[in-house]
Amino acid sequence: MLGNRVTLKDVAKRAGVHPSTASRALNSASGRTSERTVQRVMQAAAALGYEPDQLARSLKTKQTFLVGVAVPDLLNAVFPAVVRGLEAVLGEAGYIVILANTDGDTARERASVRAMTARQVDGLILMTSQLRSSLVNELAGLQIPLVLIGRVVDGIAMPAVAGDDAAGVFDAVDHLAGLGHSRIAHIAGPQDTSTGRDRYHGYLAGLRERGLELDPSLVVVAQAYDEISGARACRELLGWTRDFTAIAAASDGIAFGCFDALAEAELVIPRDVSVAGFGGLPSSLRTGPPLTTVAFPYAEIGRLGGELLLAAILGENVPREVVRLKGQLVVRGSTGPPVSQTDVSTA
Amino acid sequence: MLGNRVTLKDVAKRAGVHPSTASRALNSASGRTSERTVQRVMQAAAALGYEPDQLARSLKTKQTFLVGVAVPDLLNAVFPAVVRGLEAVLGEAGYIVILANTDGDTARERASVRAMTARQVDGLILMTSQLRSSLVNELAGLQIPLVLIGRVVDGIAMPAVAGDDAAGVFDAVDHLAGLGHSRIAHIAGPQDTSTGRDRYHGYLAGLRERGLELDPSLVVVAQAYDEISGARACRELLGWTRDFTAIAAASDGIAFGCFDALAEAELVIPRDVSVAGFGGLPSSLRTGPPLTTVAFPYAEIGRLGGELLLAAILGENVPREVVRLKGQLVVRGSTGPPVSQTDVSTA
DNA sequence: ATGAAAGCGCTAACAG
DNA sequence: CTGTTAGCGCTTTCAT
């Protein structure tokens, strides 16, 4: 399909040397080559506009400088941020990113990873893992460098970078309880992901810390972290009970969904219900009202993940454990003290 | 780096056939092979967990099923949306996406594209082009299939998909003028991109349509489409004059920046200043107040771009022209009729 | 229908 | 320091 590309042989011929000599001359590292031939080869290459074929090179060297990255949902702003951080670090080191969106579909995840390994990627970043992932297990069996970002997997130790999910929601719940809320709902994330589970555990820990009892009817699991799923879950919650004054959402997206669902129910934030998010997306800053949330440094998480992968690729011994970055509670307008029933009636 | 992978030779040996036969058996398309050997080879492959090496295959077939995609800024939600659409179409067709973020830096763009062509991508999608792009020129010289998305290039015809930028801003200005605004400012995008220029022209056309005169002091050019640049530009505008009642921003991001800058100046939207955006990002829905904007189907743009590229890769004759998708004005709370001076004083 | 041989473009021993 | 030779893993003529 590509036109008649200039090959190393052409360069060699023009420079009047053997292809292998040309190769050495261009990859100065490999072996010593006379200054003069280096010059001539370089000139020939430049004159012909020679561009080495990475494919052929990789076939020989077993290095592609390709890294596969699988994300669950590019439309969730968390992931572009992480990918950005990743791409910056990896790009600087000469690696280039292959990206696949999996939509949380295990089959697609598998297919994507297959396509990546078939292309001999030097390493893999997965942000898509289910809690019980046979895929990660298999990958661990292969020797391919692998770093998990965001989500971890039960029972199998892997290098991973993630936010401190439990602590984040703990802080949110603690904040809400501190404002005086005692009926705090939780819209949880998918419970087949570590993030969903860990954030739920953070919720439980927060309640416990404040001596509040768990009311199972105040917990609804959203199918995904996005706004649609969040709105749906919040509507479900409202269908069951209105006896709560605050919601700790498992993500900013879910919190935005709550905004919608609460508005439909003609409930005002934060007067009727306080809402706290999780993530700290830029868009959380300008909602009406601005969203109280726990902000995580996603680009930094991406960068760190990239560095770990790079280290693993270089054969360094990367600890198979999760590095957790703390989030930062940012209090904004979507949370406030609960309004007592009597207050409402006098209003 | 990868462990001892199973090769086609291994499969052939196990099946008791020649490697070339094994190859044929697996790629049923190539030539007829006896039913029996196909079975045996398939079984052998399955038993060994054979995974063909795309690298080697590509080297021979001159097809990588790799598509390079360059975006200016992943943090701008427009681009993840486009990439998502792209990736869906391309993935379905068996292609996989190489992604690079260029930060609007021409040198990085060049480097990324180089890295991609060196890897023999079957096609290229560029969303990064400057109005005068030597890169696109060179790429047009090579025979590599190329589709531009979002931005086009002056003087060189290329297959491209983009929003109807001019019409979009035209509609926004028309809407504002219809509300009674006559002093409408424009925060423009970078004028070295087609989007920046076209949207500016849409602004001019909108003024003309309504018989409003252009006041150059009401036009400020932002350095980028993001919120920071938008806020900066809006502050600049406010530094010059406050004699305007509406802003037509060249992007939602810029509009969000205006929200910030106007708030700093203690100007209330839409009472003091109406703000209209451009893009229709999900986050525009929940701002306080919700942003009036022109919504574009970015995923669809991505999908279309992907389809065009696929067609080009297949050798079909793709017209070297821009397909423009119309946006849809969505009126929300950030725009309203201007409040006359007298009204303000009586308030 | 299958085996033999050649080669994609490059690098890496090994001689000389 | 450079040319020769071999081969990465696969596909594809060409015989048979």
XYZ file of C-alpha atoms (C1' of nucleotides) in Angstrom:
726
model
C 0.000 0.000 0.000
C 2.809 2.323 0.865
C 4.749 3.603 -2.090
C 8.210 2.378 -2.924
C 9.969 3.109 0.299
C 13.670 3.672 0.477
C 15.353 0.711 2.108
C 18.616 0.301 3.884
C 19.943 -1.506 0.859
C 19.352 1.579 -1.262
C 21.230 3.702 1.202
C 24.088 1.235 1.296
C 24.319 1.117 -2.452
C 24.395 4.870 -2.732
C 27.048 5.118 -0.052
C 28.996 2.324 -1.693
C 29.015 0.056 1.331
C 27.409 -3.144 2.460
C 23.923 -2.938 4.009
C 25.202 -4.202 7.321
C 27.802 -1.477 7.357
C 25.104 1.053 6.649
C 23.101 -0.353 9.513
C 26.030 0.005 11.894
C 26.769 3.472 10.687
C 23.237 4.597 11.409
C 22.969 2.866 14.772
C 26.229 4.265 16.011
C 25.804 2.248 19.160
C 26.174 -1.197 17.678
C 29.813 -1.262 16.593
C 32.657 1.010 15.736
C 32.546 2.407 12.277
C 34.978 4.733 10.556
C 34.118 8.363 10.749
C 34.194 8.668 6.992
C 31.715 5.918 6.205
C 29.389 7.157 8.921
C 29.361 10.488 7.139
C 28.781 8.977 3.747
C 26.027 6.716 4.944
C 24.334 9.526 6.817
C 24.470 11.699 3.750
C 23.112 8.962 1.529
C 20.320 8.340 4.001
C 19.460 12.006 4.154
C 19.631 12.392 0.394
C 17.255 9.507 -0.145
C 15.016 10.449 2.733
C 15.617 7.086 4.319
C 13.305 6.117 7.139
C 14.135 2.856 8.894
C 11.358 0.319 8.967
C 10.566 -0.234 12.610
C 8.664 -3.349 11.722
C 11.659 -5.114 10.264
C 13.866 -3.792 12.992
C 11.493 -5.013 15.667
C 11.230 -8.427 14.119
C 14.941 -8.778 14.569
C 15.507 -6.984 17.842
C 12.392 -8.200 19.652
C 11.654 -4.668 20.726
C 8.777 -2.707 19.284
C 8.740 0.353 21.516
C 5.019 -0.132 21.514
C 2.957 -0.077 24.682
C -0.623 -1.243 24.812
C -3.089 0.718 26.894
C -6.624 -0.479 27.593
C -9.169 1.913 29.052
C -12.753 1.148 30.002
C -14.301 4.372 28.784
C -12.611 7.272 27.086
C -15.662 9.430 27.667
C -15.002 9.312 31.368
C -12.614 12.227 31.787
C -10.539 10.304 34.275
C -9.081 8.151 31.563
C -7.966 10.775 29.090
C -6.172 12.394 31.998
C -4.375 9.199 32.912
C -3.564 8.424 29.290
C -2.158 11.897 28.902
C 0.226 11.338 31.799
C 1.176 7.943 30.500
C 1.709 9.098 26.985
C 3.937 11.920 28.119
C 6.297 9.648 30.041
C 6.312 6.859 27.513
C 6.669 9.192 24.559
C 9.672 10.814 26.126
C 11.277 7.398 26.418
C 10.618 6.677 22.755
C 7.596 4.482 23.241
C 4.350 4.946 21.481
C 0.915 4.066 22.739
C -1.629 1.682 21.264
C -5.021 2.524 22.684
C -8.138 0.441 23.029
C -11.469 1.252 24.598
C -13.180 -1.759 26.151
C -16.495 -0.384 27.411
C -16.135 -2.582 30.420
C -16.715 -5.587 28.201
C -14.492 -8.499 29.162
C -14.591 -9.994 25.685
C -13.490 -6.735 24.094
C -10.775 -6.376 26.673
C -9.495 -9.819 25.767
C -9.631 -9.109 22.067
C -7.827 -5.806 22.485
C -5.073 -7.291 24.562
C -4.695 -10.091 22.052
C -4.357 -7.605 19.234
C -1.715 -5.822 21.255
C 0.347 -8.832 22.186
C 0.095 -10.072 18.610
C 1.807 -6.839 17.690
C 4.492 -7.635 20.203
C 3.988 -4.674 22.456
C 6.848 -4.249 24.901
C 4.441 -3.684 27.760
C 0.833 -3.369 28.738
C -1.201 -0.993 30.870
C -4.620 -2.178 31.933
C -7.193 0.109 33.497
C -10.013 -2.264 32.808
C -9.580 -5.189 35.113
C -12.422 -6.852 36.851
C -11.811 -7.906 40.411
C -11.500 -11.499 39.282
C -9.694 -11.354 36.028
C -8.563 -14.501 34.313
C -6.963 -12.270 31.727
C -4.567 -10.690 34.180
C -3.780 -14.128 35.454
C -2.840 -15.352 32.016
C -0.868 -12.224 31.313
C 1.028 -12.726 34.523
C 1.927 -16.165 33.225
C 3.365 -14.736 30.062
C 6.415 -12.699 30.822
C 5.114 -9.468 29.357
C 5.598 -6.382 31.542
C 2.261 -5.295 32.888
C 1.091 -2.476 35.089
C -2.436 -2.056 36.350
C -3.789 1.447 36.754
C -6.790 2.424 38.791
C -8.062 -1.049 39.356
C -6.414 -3.997 40.976
C -7.199 -7.676 40.896
C -7.955 -9.999 43.766
C -5.528 -12.715 44.581
C -2.806 -11.903 42.126
C -0.065 -9.448 42.933
C 0.828 -7.024 40.170
C 2.557 -3.690 39.928
C -0.232 -1.149 40.090
C -0.939 2.520 40.631
C -4.271 3.704 41.899
C -5.984 6.323 43.941
C -6.674 5.543 47.552
C -10.295 4.716 46.900
C -11.328 3.717 50.370
C -9.706 6.717 52.024
C -11.320 9.009 49.481
C -14.872 7.979 50.183
C -14.048 7.760 53.862
C -13.087 11.422 53.760
C -16.251 12.331 51.909
C -18.443 10.514 54.401
C -16.494 11.987 57.268
C -17.037 15.447 55.837
C -20.777 14.857 55.472
C -21.083 13.420 58.955
C -19.100 16.362 60.245
C -21.716 18.669 58.766
C -24.298 16.848 60.851
C -25.648 14.316 58.382
C -26.570 10.970 59.817
C -28.587 9.518 56.962
C -25.912 9.304 54.293
C -26.587 7.289 51.159
C -23.966 5.755 48.926
C -24.256 5.298 45.201
C -21.630 2.684 44.691
C -19.684 1.757 41.598
C -19.786 -1.663 39.939
C -18.932 -4.221 42.590
C -16.989 -6.427 40.231
C -14.239 -3.809 40.129
C -11.804 -3.067 42.917
C -12.699 0.603 42.752
C -16.370 -0.090 43.324
C -15.677 -2.397 46.201
C -12.975 -0.306 47.839
C -15.025 2.858 47.680
C -17.928 1.021 49.228
C -15.634 -0.133 51.988
C -14.541 3.442 52.472
C -18.180 4.345 52.900
C -18.630 1.649 55.518
C -15.499 2.732 57.324
C -16.689 6.316 57.324
C -20.007 5.378 58.862
C -18.286 3.252 61.469
C -15.859 6.013 62.328
C -18.749 8.327 63.042
C -20.792 5.726 64.851
C -23.483 5.689 62.222
C -25.323 2.515 61.450
C -25.438 1.054 57.978
C -28.876 1.151 56.425
C -28.773 -1.173 53.417
C -31.624 0.669 51.780
C -29.331 3.680 51.476
C -26.879 1.851 49.267
C -27.462 1.478 45.550
C -24.972 0.070 43.090
C -24.618 1.911 39.803
C -23.816 -0.153 36.743
C -21.031 2.158 35.699
C -19.332 5.352 36.793
C -21.029 7.578 34.294
C -23.830 10.060 34.695
C -26.536 7.953 33.105
C -25.850 5.072 35.441
C -25.592 7.460 38.355
C -28.919 9.077 37.558
C -30.557 5.707 37.207
C -29.205 4.493 40.530
C -30.229 7.695 42.246
C -33.750 7.379 40.904
C -33.834 3.878 42.285
C -32.739 5.164 45.660
C -35.411 7.847 45.610
C -37.966 5.218 44.720
C -37.169 3.380 47.920
C -36.790 6.150 50.391
C -36.344 9.834 50.823
C -35.152 9.466 54.330
C -31.602 10.641 53.723
C -29.955 14.037 53.629
C -26.698 13.313 51.867
C -25.214 11.166 49.143
C -21.630 10.028 48.891
C -21.240 9.129 45.240
C -18.587 6.716 44.044
C -17.577 9.045 41.236
C -18.066 12.566 39.977
C -19.985 11.134 37.047
C -22.381 9.390 39.400
C -22.683 12.595 41.391
C -23.642 14.466 38.234
C -26.252 11.829 37.604
C -27.541 12.494 41.115
C -27.826 16.171 40.247
C -30.173 15.214 37.458
C -32.205 12.693 39.407
C -32.553 14.985 42.404
C -33.656 17.844 40.177
C -36.307 15.609 38.662
C -37.520 14.886 42.176
C -37.506 18.614 42.860
C -34.958 18.229 45.558
C -32.517 21.098 45.927
C -28.789 20.631 46.467
C -27.526 21.122 49.124
C -30.638 22.298 50.945
C -32.524 19.036 50.656
C -29.682 16.717 49.851
C -25.935 17.210 50.004
C -23.952 15.475 47.280
C -20.271 14.601 47.401
C -18.406 13.250 44.405
C -15.198 11.364 43.888
C -12.502 12.164 41.389
C -12.182 15.888 41.099
C -12.804 16.271 37.388
C -12.424 19.797 36.037
C -16.121 19.865 35.253
C -16.950 19.408 38.932
C -15.768 22.948 39.516
C -18.431 24.691 37.519
C -21.552 22.704 38.213
C -24.434 24.519 39.812
C -23.721 24.195 42.661
C -20.035 23.336 42.444
C -19.416 19.769 43.489
C -17.752 18.872 46.744
C -15.462 16.019 45.797
C -12.252 14.189 46.501
C -9.705 15.203 43.901
C -7.101 12.767 42.614
C -4.031 13.549 40.533
C -4.915 11.408 37.558
C -2.214 12.652 35.259
C 0.286 11.912 37.985
C -1.137 8.426 38.392
C -0.658 7.943 34.676
C 2.886 9.224 34.813
C 3.757 6.955 37.675
C 2.211 3.994 35.939
C 4.251 4.799 32.851
C 7.419 4.966 34.871
C 6.747 1.643 36.517
C 6.105 0.052 33.167
C 9.273 1.522 31.752
C 11.208 0.116 34.664
C 9.607 -3.277 34.162
C 10.447 -3.212 30.475
C 14.049 -2.442 31.312
C 14.049 -5.543 33.419
C 14.175 -3.778 36.741
C 12.484 -5.538 39.555
C 9.236 -3.653 40.022
C 7.467 -4.583 43.242
C 4.216 -6.370 42.577
C 2.157 -4.151 44.788
C -0.252 -1.261 44.604
C 1.028 2.266 44.939
C -1.878 4.314 46.210
C -2.034 8.073 45.775
C -4.159 9.980 48.209
C -6.969 12.215 47.108
C -7.764 15.605 48.513
C -11.171 16.563 49.784
C -12.353 19.755 48.118
C -15.350 21.260 49.834
C -17.599 23.244 47.559
C -21.214 24.210 47.319
C -22.922 20.871 46.866
C -22.593 19.941 50.491
C -23.856 21.758 53.554
C -25.410 21.088 56.904
C -28.667 19.198 56.879
C -31.780 21.283 57.238
C -33.881 19.928 60.082
C -37.499 19.093 59.320
C -38.693 21.933 61.516
C -36.489 24.378 59.663
C -38.051 23.278 56.407
C -41.558 23.761 57.723
C -40.803 27.268 58.908
C -39.291 28.221 55.578
C 11.954 -9.704 26.205
C 8.926 -11.827 25.496
C 9.249 -15.423 26.537
C 9.696 -18.250 24.092
C 6.712 -17.729 21.896
C 5.177 -20.512 19.900
C 5.941 -20.041 16.242
C 4.294 -21.268 13.127
C 7.114 -23.734 12.702
C 6.234 -25.330 16.010
C 2.647 -25.688 14.959
C 3.679 -27.196 11.644
C 5.963 -29.687 13.286
C 3.291 -30.796 15.698
C 0.780 -31.149 12.892
C 3.337 -32.983 10.815
C 3.226 -30.570 7.908
C 5.406 -27.938 6.317
C 5.252 -24.424 7.786
C 3.885 -23.043 4.563
C 1.087 -25.561 4.664
C 0.333 -24.596 8.217
C 0.209 -20.979 7.143
C -2.267 -21.757 4.406
C -4.365 -23.863 6.704
C -4.686 -21.060 9.184
C -5.366 -18.342 6.624
C -8.071 -20.330 4.917
C -8.376 -17.568 2.376
C -4.996 -17.973 0.724
C -5.347 -21.320 -1.026
C -7.273 -24.515 -0.872
C -6.109 -26.933 1.719
C -7.468 -30.341 2.512
C -10.091 -30.443 5.153
C -8.074 -32.928 7.169
C -4.869 -30.920 7.403
C -6.791 -27.767 8.239
C -8.242 -29.632 11.190
C -4.893 -30.986 12.308
C -3.164 -27.647 12.017
C -5.942 -25.855 13.843
C -5.772 -28.374 16.623
C -2.020 -28.138 16.860
C -2.268 -24.352 16.977
C -4.889 -24.478 19.682
C -2.956 -27.040 21.683
C 0.191 -24.947 21.622
C -1.647 -21.680 22.131
C -0.221 -20.350 18.911
C -0.571 -16.643 18.346
C 0.597 -15.406 14.960
C 3.191 -12.680 15.046
C 1.593 -9.688 13.390
C 4.976 -8.077 13.056
C 6.363 -10.799 10.863
C 3.144 -11.065 8.985
C 3.053 -7.337 8.360
C 6.610 -7.283 7.173
C 5.614 -9.689 4.468
C 2.128 -8.490 3.635
C 2.767 -4.769 3.892
C -0.308 -4.372 5.999
C -0.142 -3.610 9.684
C -3.774 -2.954 10.510
C -2.408 -0.055 12.485
C -3.839 3.438 12.229
C -2.091 6.471 13.632
C -4.182 9.125 15.340
C -2.785 12.484 16.406
C -4.792 14.706 18.737
C -3.871 18.154 19.987
C -5.113 17.760 23.539
C -6.694 14.731 25.133
C -7.852 16.842 28.045
C -10.203 18.667 25.752
C -13.251 16.435 25.894
C -13.895 16.906 22.213
C -11.006 14.658 21.311
C -11.747 11.649 23.475
C -15.217 11.718 21.961
C -13.856 11.727 18.427
C -11.283 9.076 19.225
C -13.993 6.924 20.719
C -15.986 7.081 17.494
C -12.897 6.409 15.440
C -11.753 3.548 17.544
C -15.150 1.900 17.381
C -15.250 1.899 13.593
C -11.624 0.992 13.093
C -11.644 -1.680 15.767
C -14.614 -3.336 14.163
C -12.678 -3.511 10.924
C -9.729 -5.131 12.662
C -7.604 -2.038 12.920
C -5.995 -0.813 16.069
C -5.197 2.735 17.007
C -1.846 4.299 17.807
C -2.438 7.501 19.711
C -0.280 10.565 20.156
C -0.960 13.820 21.917
C 0.771 16.790 20.332
C -0.141 19.699 22.593
C -0.435 21.831 19.503
C 3.319 21.628 19.108
C 4.306 21.270 15.469
C 7.562 19.544 16.308
C 5.841 16.951 18.434
C 3.268 16.450 15.747
C 6.042 15.766 13.266
C 7.816 13.402 15.602
C 4.637 11.504 16.341
C 3.734 11.114 12.716
C 7.250 9.942 11.984
C 7.039 7.357 14.697
C 3.785 6.201 13.201
C 4.899 5.976 9.608
C 8.067 4.229 10.734
C 5.774 1.599 12.151
C 4.130 1.353 8.787
C 0.660 2.404 9.845
C -1.891 1.689 7.156
C -3.417 5.118 7.577
C -3.315 8.338 9.497
C -5.842 10.584 11.168
C -4.717 14.099 12.000
C -6.692 16.423 14.219
C -3.771 18.677 14.807
C -3.131 20.512 11.604
C -2.194 24.110 11.451
C -3.750 26.138 8.682
C -0.475 26.081 6.823
C 0.941 22.674 7.397
C 4.036 21.541 5.597
C 3.542 18.197 7.276
C 0.233 17.545 5.591
C 1.817 18.603 2.357
C 4.582 16.059 2.710
C 2.161 13.380 3.785
C 0.068 14.085 0.728
C 3.195 13.455 -1.315
C 3.677 10.040 0.245
C 0.889 7.751 -0.732
C -0.277 7.032 2.782
C -4.033 7.261 3.333
C -4.787 10.323 5.397
C -7.922 11.866 6.772
C -8.091 15.179 8.575
C -10.584 15.572 11.368
C -11.787 18.833 12.817
C -9.205 20.979 11.157
C -8.432 21.494 7.535
C -5.434 22.922 5.764
C -5.273 25.829 3.378
C -4.385 25.213 -0.202
C -4.193 21.451 -0.133
C -7.242 19.305 -0.687
C -7.574 16.327 1.625
C -10.366 14.075 2.743
C -11.632 15.618 5.953
C -14.510 15.585 8.389
C -15.300 18.565 10.532
C -18.065 20.460 12.205
C -19.531 23.389 10.371
C -17.570 25.893 12.403
C -18.692 29.057 10.708
C -22.358 28.122 10.755
C -22.088 27.175 14.414
C -20.838 30.535 15.596
C -23.138 32.235 13.154
C -26.063 30.547 14.886
C -24.766 31.535 18.301
C -24.387 35.169 17.286
C -27.755 35.123 15.594
C -29.304 33.782 18.775
C -27.679 36.498 20.872
C -28.666 39.230 18.464
C -32.172 37.823 18.436
C -32.294 38.274 22.187
C -31.546 41.946 21.619
C -27.799 42.061 22.094
C -25.951 44.455 19.855
C -22.583 44.570 21.596
C -21.477 40.971 21.151
C -17.863 40.063 21.856
C -16.026 37.103 20.398
C -13.314 35.134 22.126
C -11.734 33.505 19.146
C -9.655 30.361 18.910
C -6.065 30.257 17.667
C -5.989 31.898 14.258
C -3.422 29.528 12.856
C -6.023 26.777 12.845
C -8.925 26.486 10.453
C -11.318 26.148 13.357
C -10.208 29.417 14.879
C -10.432 31.242 11.619
C -13.708 29.718 10.465
C -15.434 30.366 13.757
C -14.267 33.950 13.627
C -15.696 34.232 10.148
C -18.935 32.807 11.467
C -18.935 35.592 14.034
C -18.418 38.199 11.361
C -21.148 36.708 9.220
C -23.523 36.687 12.168
C -22.891 40.368 12.866
C -23.366 41.205 9.209
C -26.577 39.236 9.016
C -27.983 41.262 11.874
C -26.633 44.550 10.602
C -24.271 44.954 13.528
C -20.978 46.640 13.057
C -17.719 44.939 13.937
C -15.947 46.536 16.863
C -12.376 45.161 16.837
C -12.002 45.842 20.532
C -14.652 43.205 21.151
C -12.574 40.439 19.602
C -9.858 38.687 21.554
C -7.950 35.655 20.372
C -7.366 32.905 22.907
C -4.173 30.917 22.645
C -5.993 27.624 22.886
C -9.482 26.255 23.282
C -9.159 25.423 26.929
C -10.534 27.147 29.986
C -7.288 28.700 31.114
C -6.752 30.363 27.766
C -10.394 31.366 27.653
C -10.237 32.954 31.082
C -7.080 34.809 30.165
C -8.573 36.143 26.963
C -11.745 37.175 28.719
C -9.769 39.064 31.347
C -7.993 40.827 28.545
C -11.308 41.771 27.013
C -12.576 43.064 30.339
C -9.427 45.086 30.711
C -10.201 46.909 27.495
C -13.891 47.478 27.772
C -17.021 46.500 29.573
C -19.216 47.864 26.898
C -20.659 44.555 25.753
C -23.549 42.415 26.892
C -22.763 39.089 25.306
C -19.883 36.824 24.401
C -19.811 34.270 21.635
C -16.997 31.948 22.635
C -15.150 29.827 20.105
C -15.419 26.755 22.314
C -17.145 25.480 25.403
C -13.788 25.462 27.149
C -13.299 29.125 26.371
C -16.840 29.790 27.558
C -16.034 28.094 30.855
C -13.005 30.321 31.137
C -15.321 33.272 30.616
C -17.463 32.024 33.480
C -14.414 32.302 35.702
C -13.219 35.666 34.434
C -16.672 37.189 34.593
C -17.146 35.913 38.133
C -13.852 37.532 39.112
C -15.178 40.780 37.680
C -18.367 40.256 39.636
C -20.407 40.117 36.517
C -23.401 37.815 36.611
C -24.359 35.484 33.780
C -26.670 36.063 32.005
C -27.880 39.202 33.754
C -24.768 41.265 33.025
C -23.291 39.210 30.233
C -24.727 36.379 28.166
C -22.273 33.652 27.214
C -22.650 31.206 24.370
C -20.278 28.302 23.875
C -19.397 26.055 20.992
C -19.163 22.298 21.070
C -21.833 20.962 23.334
C -19.670 19.031 25.764
C -21.569 17.040 28.364
C -20.162 19.293 31.050
C -21.877 22.306 29.478
C -25.183 20.904 30.661
C -24.544 21.234 34.343
C -22.691 24.467 34.692
C -24.279 27.147 36.803
C -25.980 28.482 34.756
C -26.167 25.788 32.075
C -24.310 26.869 28.970
C -26.073 27.853 25.803
C -23.968 26.272 23.111
C -23.874 24.765 19.666
C -23.688 21.010 20.001
C -21.757 18.879 17.540
C -21.871 15.104 17.147
C -18.211 14.450 17.824
C -18.452 10.703 18.077
C -20.218 10.716 14.752
C -17.492 12.886 13.279
C -14.985 10.338 14.503
C -16.952 7.478 13.062
C -17.246 9.162 9.708
C -13.560 9.967 9.680
C -12.814 6.341 10.457
C -15.008 5.180 7.617
C -13.368 7.521 5.168
C -9.964 6.325 6.216
C -11.022 2.714 5.882
C -12.268 3.435 2.391
C -9.015 5.155 1.522
C -7.025 2.216 2.862
C -9.060 -0.141 0.715
C -8.043 1.920 -2.256
C -11.411 3.462 -2.854
C -11.377 6.905 -4.295
C -12.211 9.138 -1.368
C -13.025 12.685 -2.436
C -10.436 15.138 -1.227
C -12.919 17.498 0.321
C -14.314 18.457 3.672
C -17.493 16.842 4.908
C -19.035 19.292 7.347
C -21.520 18.203 9.982
C -23.893 20.822 11.265
C -24.156 21.688 14.911
C -27.324 22.299 16.798
C -27.939 25.397 18.861
C -28.990 24.452 22.374
C -30.386 27.370 24.296
C -29.867 27.142 28.018
C -29.521 29.474 30.939
C -26.302 31.294 30.147
C -27.927 33.528 27.587
C -30.836 35.892 27.981
C -31.992 39.280 26.858
C -29.724 42.173 27.702
C -30.697 44.204 30.713
C -30.882 47.863 29.752
C -28.852 50.332 31.798
C -32.000 51.917 33.209
C -33.266 48.538 34.318
C -30.043 47.958 36.173
C -30.226 51.289 37.949
C -33.758 50.656 39.081
C -32.867 47.206 40.375
C -2.989 -30.289 -2.071
C 1.572 -29.896 -0.224
C 6.753 -29.067 0.061
C 10.670 -26.305 -1.284
C 12.699 -21.988 -1.661
C 12.805 -17.217 -1.487
C 12.345 -12.935 0.670
C 9.924 -8.809 3.382
C 13.926 -5.039 5.782
C 16.623 -5.209 9.158
C 20.475 -6.600 12.686
C 24.013 -9.470 14.603
C 27.329 -12.984 14.770
C 31.532 -14.094 12.586
C 35.340 -13.716 9.598
C 38.751 -11.342 7.562
C 36.702 -1.478 10.370
C 33.879 -3.820 6.811
C 31.814 -7.691 4.015
C 29.657 -12.244 4.362
C 26.218 -15.039 6.112
C 22.281 -16.080 8.598
C 17.863 -15.427 10.349
C 13.785 -12.896 13.045
C 8.401 -15.318 11.689
C 5.719 -15.161 8.324
C 3.654 -15.522 3.370
C 3.913 -16.631 -1.345
C 5.303 -17.988 -5.718
C 6.727 -22.154 -7.932
C 7.138 -26.876 -8.632
C 5.635 -31.316 -7.754
